[in-house]
Coordinates of C-alpha atoms and ligand atoms in Angstrom, one line a residue:
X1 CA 180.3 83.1 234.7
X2 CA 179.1 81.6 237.8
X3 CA 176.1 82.2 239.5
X4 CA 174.4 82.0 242.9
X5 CA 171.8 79.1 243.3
X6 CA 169.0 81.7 244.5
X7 CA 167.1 81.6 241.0
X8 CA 167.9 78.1 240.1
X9 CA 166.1 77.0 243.3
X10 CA 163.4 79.9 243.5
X11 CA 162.5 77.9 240.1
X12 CA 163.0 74.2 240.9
X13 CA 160.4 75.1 244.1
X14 CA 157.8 76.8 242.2
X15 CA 157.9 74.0 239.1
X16 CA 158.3 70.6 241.5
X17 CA 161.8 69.6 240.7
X18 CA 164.9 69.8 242.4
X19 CA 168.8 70.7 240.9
X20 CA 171.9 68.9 241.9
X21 CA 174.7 69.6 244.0
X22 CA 177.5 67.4 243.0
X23 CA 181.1 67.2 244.3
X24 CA 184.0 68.0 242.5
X25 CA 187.4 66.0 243.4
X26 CA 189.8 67.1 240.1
X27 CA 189.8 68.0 236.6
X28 CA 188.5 65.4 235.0
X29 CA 185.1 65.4 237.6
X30 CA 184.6 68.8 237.2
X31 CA 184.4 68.4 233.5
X32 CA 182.1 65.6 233.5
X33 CA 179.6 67.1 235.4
X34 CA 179.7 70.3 233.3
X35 CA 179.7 69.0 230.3
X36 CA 176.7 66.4 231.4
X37 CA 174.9 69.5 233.2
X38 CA 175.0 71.0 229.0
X39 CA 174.3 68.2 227.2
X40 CA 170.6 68.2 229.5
X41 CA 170.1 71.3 229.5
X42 CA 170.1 71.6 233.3
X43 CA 171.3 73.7 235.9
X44 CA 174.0 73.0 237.8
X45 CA 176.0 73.3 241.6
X46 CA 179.0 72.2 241.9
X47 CA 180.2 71.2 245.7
X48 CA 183.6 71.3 247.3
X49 CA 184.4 70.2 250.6
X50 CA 187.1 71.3 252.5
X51 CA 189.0 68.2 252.0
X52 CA 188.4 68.4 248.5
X53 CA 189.6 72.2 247.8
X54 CA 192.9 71.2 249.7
X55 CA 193.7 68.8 247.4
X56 CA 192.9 70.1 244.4
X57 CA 195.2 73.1 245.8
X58 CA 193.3 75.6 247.1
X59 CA 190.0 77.2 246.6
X60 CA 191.6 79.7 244.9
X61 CA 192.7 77.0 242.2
X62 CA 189.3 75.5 242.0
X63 CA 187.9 78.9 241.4
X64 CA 189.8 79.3 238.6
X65 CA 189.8 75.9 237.4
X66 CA 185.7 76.4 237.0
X67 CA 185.6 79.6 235.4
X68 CA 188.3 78.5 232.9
X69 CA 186.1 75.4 232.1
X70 CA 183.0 77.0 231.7
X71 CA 184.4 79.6 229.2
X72 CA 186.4 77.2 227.7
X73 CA 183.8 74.5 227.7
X74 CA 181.6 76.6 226.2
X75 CA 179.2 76.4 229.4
X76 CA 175.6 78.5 229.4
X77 CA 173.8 76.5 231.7
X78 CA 173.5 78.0 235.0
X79 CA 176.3 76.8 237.1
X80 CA 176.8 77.7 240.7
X81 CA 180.3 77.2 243.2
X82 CA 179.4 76.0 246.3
X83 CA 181.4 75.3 249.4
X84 CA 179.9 72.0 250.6
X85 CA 179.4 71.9 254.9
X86 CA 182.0 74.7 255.2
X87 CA 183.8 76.3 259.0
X88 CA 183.6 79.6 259.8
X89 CA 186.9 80.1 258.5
X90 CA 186.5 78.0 255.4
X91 CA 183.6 80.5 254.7
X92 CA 185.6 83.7 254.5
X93 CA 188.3 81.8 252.0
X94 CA 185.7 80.9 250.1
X95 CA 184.2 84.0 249.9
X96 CA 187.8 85.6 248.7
X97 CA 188.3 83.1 246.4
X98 CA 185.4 83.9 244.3
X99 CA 183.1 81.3 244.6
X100 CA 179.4 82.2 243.8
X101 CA 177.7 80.2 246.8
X102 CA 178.7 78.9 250.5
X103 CA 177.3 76.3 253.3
X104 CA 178.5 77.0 256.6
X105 CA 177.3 73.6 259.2
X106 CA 177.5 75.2 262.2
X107 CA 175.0 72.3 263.2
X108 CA 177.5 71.1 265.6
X109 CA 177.6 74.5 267.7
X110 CA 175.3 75.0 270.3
X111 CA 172.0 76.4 268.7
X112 CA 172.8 80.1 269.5
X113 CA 176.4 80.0 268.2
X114 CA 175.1 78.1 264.9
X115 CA 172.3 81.6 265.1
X116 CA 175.2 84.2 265.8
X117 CA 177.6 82.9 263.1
X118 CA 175.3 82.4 260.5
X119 CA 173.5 85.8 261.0
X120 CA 176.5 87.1 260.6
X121 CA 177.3 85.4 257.4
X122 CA 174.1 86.3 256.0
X123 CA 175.2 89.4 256.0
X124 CA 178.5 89.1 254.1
X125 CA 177.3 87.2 251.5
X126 CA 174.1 89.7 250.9
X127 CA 176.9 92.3 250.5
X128 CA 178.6 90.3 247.9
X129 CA 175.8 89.1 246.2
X130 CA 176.9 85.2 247.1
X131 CA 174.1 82.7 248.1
X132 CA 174.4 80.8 251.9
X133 CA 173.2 77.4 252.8
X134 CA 172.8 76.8 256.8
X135 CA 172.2 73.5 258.6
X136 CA 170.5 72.6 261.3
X137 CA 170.7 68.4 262.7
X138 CA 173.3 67.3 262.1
X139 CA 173.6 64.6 258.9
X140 CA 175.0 61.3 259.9
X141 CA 177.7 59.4 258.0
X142 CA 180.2 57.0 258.4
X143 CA 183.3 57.8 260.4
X144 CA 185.8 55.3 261.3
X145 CA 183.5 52.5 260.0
X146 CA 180.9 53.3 262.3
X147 CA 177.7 54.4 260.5
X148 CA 175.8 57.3 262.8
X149 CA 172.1 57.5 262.2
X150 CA 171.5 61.0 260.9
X151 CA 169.7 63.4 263.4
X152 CA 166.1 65.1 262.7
X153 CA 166.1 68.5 263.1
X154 CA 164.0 70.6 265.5
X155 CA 161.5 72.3 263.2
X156 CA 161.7 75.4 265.6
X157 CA 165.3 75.5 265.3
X158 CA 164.6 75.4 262.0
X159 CA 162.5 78.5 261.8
X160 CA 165.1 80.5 263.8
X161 CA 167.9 80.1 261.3
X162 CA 165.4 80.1 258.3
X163 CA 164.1 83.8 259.9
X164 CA 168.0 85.1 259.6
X165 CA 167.4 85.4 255.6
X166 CA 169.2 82.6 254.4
X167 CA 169.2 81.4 250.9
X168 CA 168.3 77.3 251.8
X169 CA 168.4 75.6 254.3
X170 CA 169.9 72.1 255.0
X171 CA 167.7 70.2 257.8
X172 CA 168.5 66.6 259.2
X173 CA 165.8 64.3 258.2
X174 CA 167.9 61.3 259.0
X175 CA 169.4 61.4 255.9
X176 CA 173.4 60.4 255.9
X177 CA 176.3 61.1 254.0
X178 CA 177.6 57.9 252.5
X179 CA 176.3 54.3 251.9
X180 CA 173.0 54.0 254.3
X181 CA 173.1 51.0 256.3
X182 CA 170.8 48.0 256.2
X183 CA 168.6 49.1 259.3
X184 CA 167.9 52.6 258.3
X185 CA 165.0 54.0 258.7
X186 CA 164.3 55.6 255.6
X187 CA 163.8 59.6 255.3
X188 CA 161.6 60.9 258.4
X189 CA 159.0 62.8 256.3
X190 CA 157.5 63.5 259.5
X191 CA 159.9 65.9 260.3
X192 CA 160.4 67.0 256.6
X193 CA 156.8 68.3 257.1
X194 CA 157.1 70.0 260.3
X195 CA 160.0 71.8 258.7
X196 CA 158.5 72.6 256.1
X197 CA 155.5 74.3 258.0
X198 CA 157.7 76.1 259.9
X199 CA 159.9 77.8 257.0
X200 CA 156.9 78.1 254.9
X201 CA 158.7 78.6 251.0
X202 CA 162.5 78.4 252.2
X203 CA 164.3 76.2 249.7
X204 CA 165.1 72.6 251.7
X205 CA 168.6 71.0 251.2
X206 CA 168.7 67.2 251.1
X207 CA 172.5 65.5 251.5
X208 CA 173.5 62.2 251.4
X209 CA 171.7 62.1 248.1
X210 CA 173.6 58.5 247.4
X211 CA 171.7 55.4 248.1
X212 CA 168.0 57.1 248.5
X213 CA 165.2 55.3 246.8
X214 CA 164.2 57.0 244.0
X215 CA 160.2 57.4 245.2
X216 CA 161.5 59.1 248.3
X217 CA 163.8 61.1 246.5
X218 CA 160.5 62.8 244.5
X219 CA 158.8 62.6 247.8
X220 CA 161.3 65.0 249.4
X221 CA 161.0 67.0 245.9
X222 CA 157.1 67.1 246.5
X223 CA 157.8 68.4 250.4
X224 CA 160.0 71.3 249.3
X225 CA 163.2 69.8 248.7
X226 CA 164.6 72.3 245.7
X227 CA 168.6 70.4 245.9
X228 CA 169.9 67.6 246.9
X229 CA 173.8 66.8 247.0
X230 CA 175.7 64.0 245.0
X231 CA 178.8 62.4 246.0
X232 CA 179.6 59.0 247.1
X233 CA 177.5 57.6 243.8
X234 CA 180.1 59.5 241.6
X235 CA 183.0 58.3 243.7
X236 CA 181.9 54.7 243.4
X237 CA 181.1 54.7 239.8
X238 CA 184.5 56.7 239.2
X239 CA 186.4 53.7 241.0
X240 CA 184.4 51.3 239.4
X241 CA 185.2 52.1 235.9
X242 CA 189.0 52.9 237.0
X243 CA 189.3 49.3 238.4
X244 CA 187.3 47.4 235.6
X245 CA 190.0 49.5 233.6
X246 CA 192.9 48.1 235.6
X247 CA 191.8 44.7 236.3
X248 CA 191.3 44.0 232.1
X249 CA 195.3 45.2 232.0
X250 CA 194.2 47.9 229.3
X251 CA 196.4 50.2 231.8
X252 CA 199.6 48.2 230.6
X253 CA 198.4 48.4 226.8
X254 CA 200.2 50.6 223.9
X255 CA 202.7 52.9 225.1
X256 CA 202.8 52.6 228.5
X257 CA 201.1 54.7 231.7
X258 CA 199.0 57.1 230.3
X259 CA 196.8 59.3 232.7
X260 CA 194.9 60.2 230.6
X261 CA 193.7 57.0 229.3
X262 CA 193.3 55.5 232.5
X263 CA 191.3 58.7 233.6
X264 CA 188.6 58.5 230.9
X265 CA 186.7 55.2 231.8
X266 CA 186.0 56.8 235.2
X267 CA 185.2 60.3 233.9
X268 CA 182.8 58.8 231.5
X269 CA 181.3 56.7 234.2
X270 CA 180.6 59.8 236.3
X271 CA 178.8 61.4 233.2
X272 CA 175.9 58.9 233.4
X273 CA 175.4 59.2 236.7
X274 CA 175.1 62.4 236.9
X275 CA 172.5 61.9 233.8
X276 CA 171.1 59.8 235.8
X277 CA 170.5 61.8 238.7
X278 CA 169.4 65.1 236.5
X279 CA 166.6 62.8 235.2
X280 CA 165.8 62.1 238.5
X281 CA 165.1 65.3 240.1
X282 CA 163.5 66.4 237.1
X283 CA 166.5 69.7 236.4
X284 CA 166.8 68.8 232.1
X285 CA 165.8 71.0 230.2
X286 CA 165.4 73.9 232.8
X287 CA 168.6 76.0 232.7
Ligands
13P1 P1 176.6 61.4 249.5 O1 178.1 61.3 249.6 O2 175.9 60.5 250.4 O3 176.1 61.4 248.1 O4 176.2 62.9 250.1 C1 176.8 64.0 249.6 C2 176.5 65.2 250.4 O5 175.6 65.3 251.1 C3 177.5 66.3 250.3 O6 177.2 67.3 251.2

C-alpha cells in the first residue's frame, strides 16, 4: 500500500535526517530502489516526471506497476508515489491514477497564479487524503547544453504558499537539476535560512540532489531540509554499468541478446547508490 510522505517527513524533521525522493524510469529502477529502500530499513518516495510516466505508459501503468511490486516484493517500508515538478493538468491525472503524493511547480506562473492554483490543489488532495509539494524559484538545470543558475526564492513568497496548508515545500536555493557546473556557487544557505524563518516547521524540498557535497547536503538537513530528490546520479550509474557491460562484449556472450542480462549490471549499480544516498541523509533504519 502506498502512502503519503506527510509522516515520513513530519519524522525526518523532528529527528534531523532527511528521506529520498528518487526517480523511477522502468521496471527494473523501480525495483532497485524498493528493494534497496527494504534491505535499509528506510522510507522511501518514489518520483516520476512527466516525461518519465509517458514512457513507462501512463501514470496509470506506473501506479499499478508500484503497487504490484510492493505486494509482490514483499515491501513494508513506507513508500510514497510522487509526481515529480507536475502541470496543472498532470496533477489531476495523477490524482486519478492513484498515486499517494503530487508536486505541482507552478514556480514559473506569475506569483498569484502559482497562489490560486496551488490553493486550489490543496484542497483536492486534503479531500483525498494525497500529500502536495509546491515550489517557489524556480530550480535551474541544463536545457539545450546551457546550464541556468538556479534561482533563490523570495522567503515572503515563500511564506504565502507555505500559509495555503501545503504538505512541503520546494524553495530555490540555487540548487539545479543535473550536473552543477564548475562556477557554482554552492547552496545559498542564506536564503535557506530566511525560508526557513519564514515557514517556521514546513518540511523543505531540496532537488537537484546529484552532485552536492555531502557536508552541504547535512547542512541543508540541519536547516530544515526533510527530502531531497535523486536522479541524474542513478541515471549515470545506470549507464555506466550498461556501457562497462557492453564495452567488455558480455552483451554478445551465451545465447545471444538477452534483456535481461544486459539490464542487471545497471539495476545493480542503481542499488548502491541509492544505499549510498540513504546513508547519507541519515533515512536507514527509520521506516
Ligand atoms: P538531479 O537530477 O540533479 O538529481 O535532481 C533530481 C530532481 O530534483 C528531481 O526533481
Amino acid at each position: 500500500m502506498l502512502v503519503t510522505v506527510k509522516d515520513m517527513l513530519t519524522k525526518a524533521r523532528a529527528n534531523g535526517y532527511a528521506v529520498g525522493q528518487f526517480n523511477i524510469n522502468n521496471l527494473e529502477w523501480t525495483k532497485s530502489i524498493l528493494l534497496t529502500a527494504q534491505e535499509m530499513n528506510s522510507p522511501v518516495i518514489l518520483g516520476v516526471s512527466e516525461g518519465a510516466g509517458k514512457y513507462m505508459g501512463g501514470f496509470k501503468v506506473v501506479s499499478a506497476m508500484v503497487k504490484a511490486l510492493i505486494e509482490e516484493q514483499n515491501i513494508t517500508v513506507p513508500v510514497a508515489l510522487h509526481l515529480d515538478h507536475g502541470t496543472y493538468e498532470g496533477c489531476y491525472k495523477c490524482i486519478e491514477a492513484g498515486f499517494s503524493s503530487i508536486m505541482f511547480d507552478g514556480s514559473h506562473y506569475p506569483i498569484d497564479e502559482n497562489i490560486a492554483k496551488t490553493k486550489e490543489l490543496v484542497a483536492v488532495t486534503r479531500e483525498k487524503g494525497m500529500s502536495l509539494e509546491a515550489e517557489v524559484g524556480s530550480i535551474g538545470g541544463e536545457e539545450d547544453g546551457v546550464v541556468g543558475m538556479g534561482e533563490c526564492a523570495d522567503p515572503n513568497e515563500c511564506k504565502a504558499i507555505a500559509d495555503l496548508g501545503v504538505t512541503m515545500l520546494a524553495a530555490g536555493i540555487g540548487n539545479i537539476h543535473g550536473k552543477y557546473p564548475a562556477n557554482w556557487k554552492g547552496l545559498s544557505f542564506e536564503t535557506l535560512e530566511a525560508v526557513k524563518e519564514k515557514v517556521g516547521d514546513m518540511p523543505l524540498v531540496l532537488h537537484g540532489g546529484t552532485g552536492i557535497p555531502e557536508d552541504m547536503i547535512k547542512k541543508a538537513i540541519s536547516l530544515g531540509v526533510a527530502k531531497i530528490n535523486v536522479n541524474t546520479e542513478c541515471q549515470l550509474s545506470f549507464a555506466a554499468a550498461t556501457r562497462k557491460y557492453i564495452e567488455a562484449g558480455k552483451d554478445l556472450e551465451g545465447k545471444g541478446f538477452d534483456p535481461r542480462k544486459l539490464l542487471a549490471p545497471g539495476a545493480e549499480a542503481i542499488k548502491e547508490t541509492v544505499r549510498e544516498k540513504i546513508t547519507l541523509f541519515g533515512s536507514a533504519d527509520k521506516a
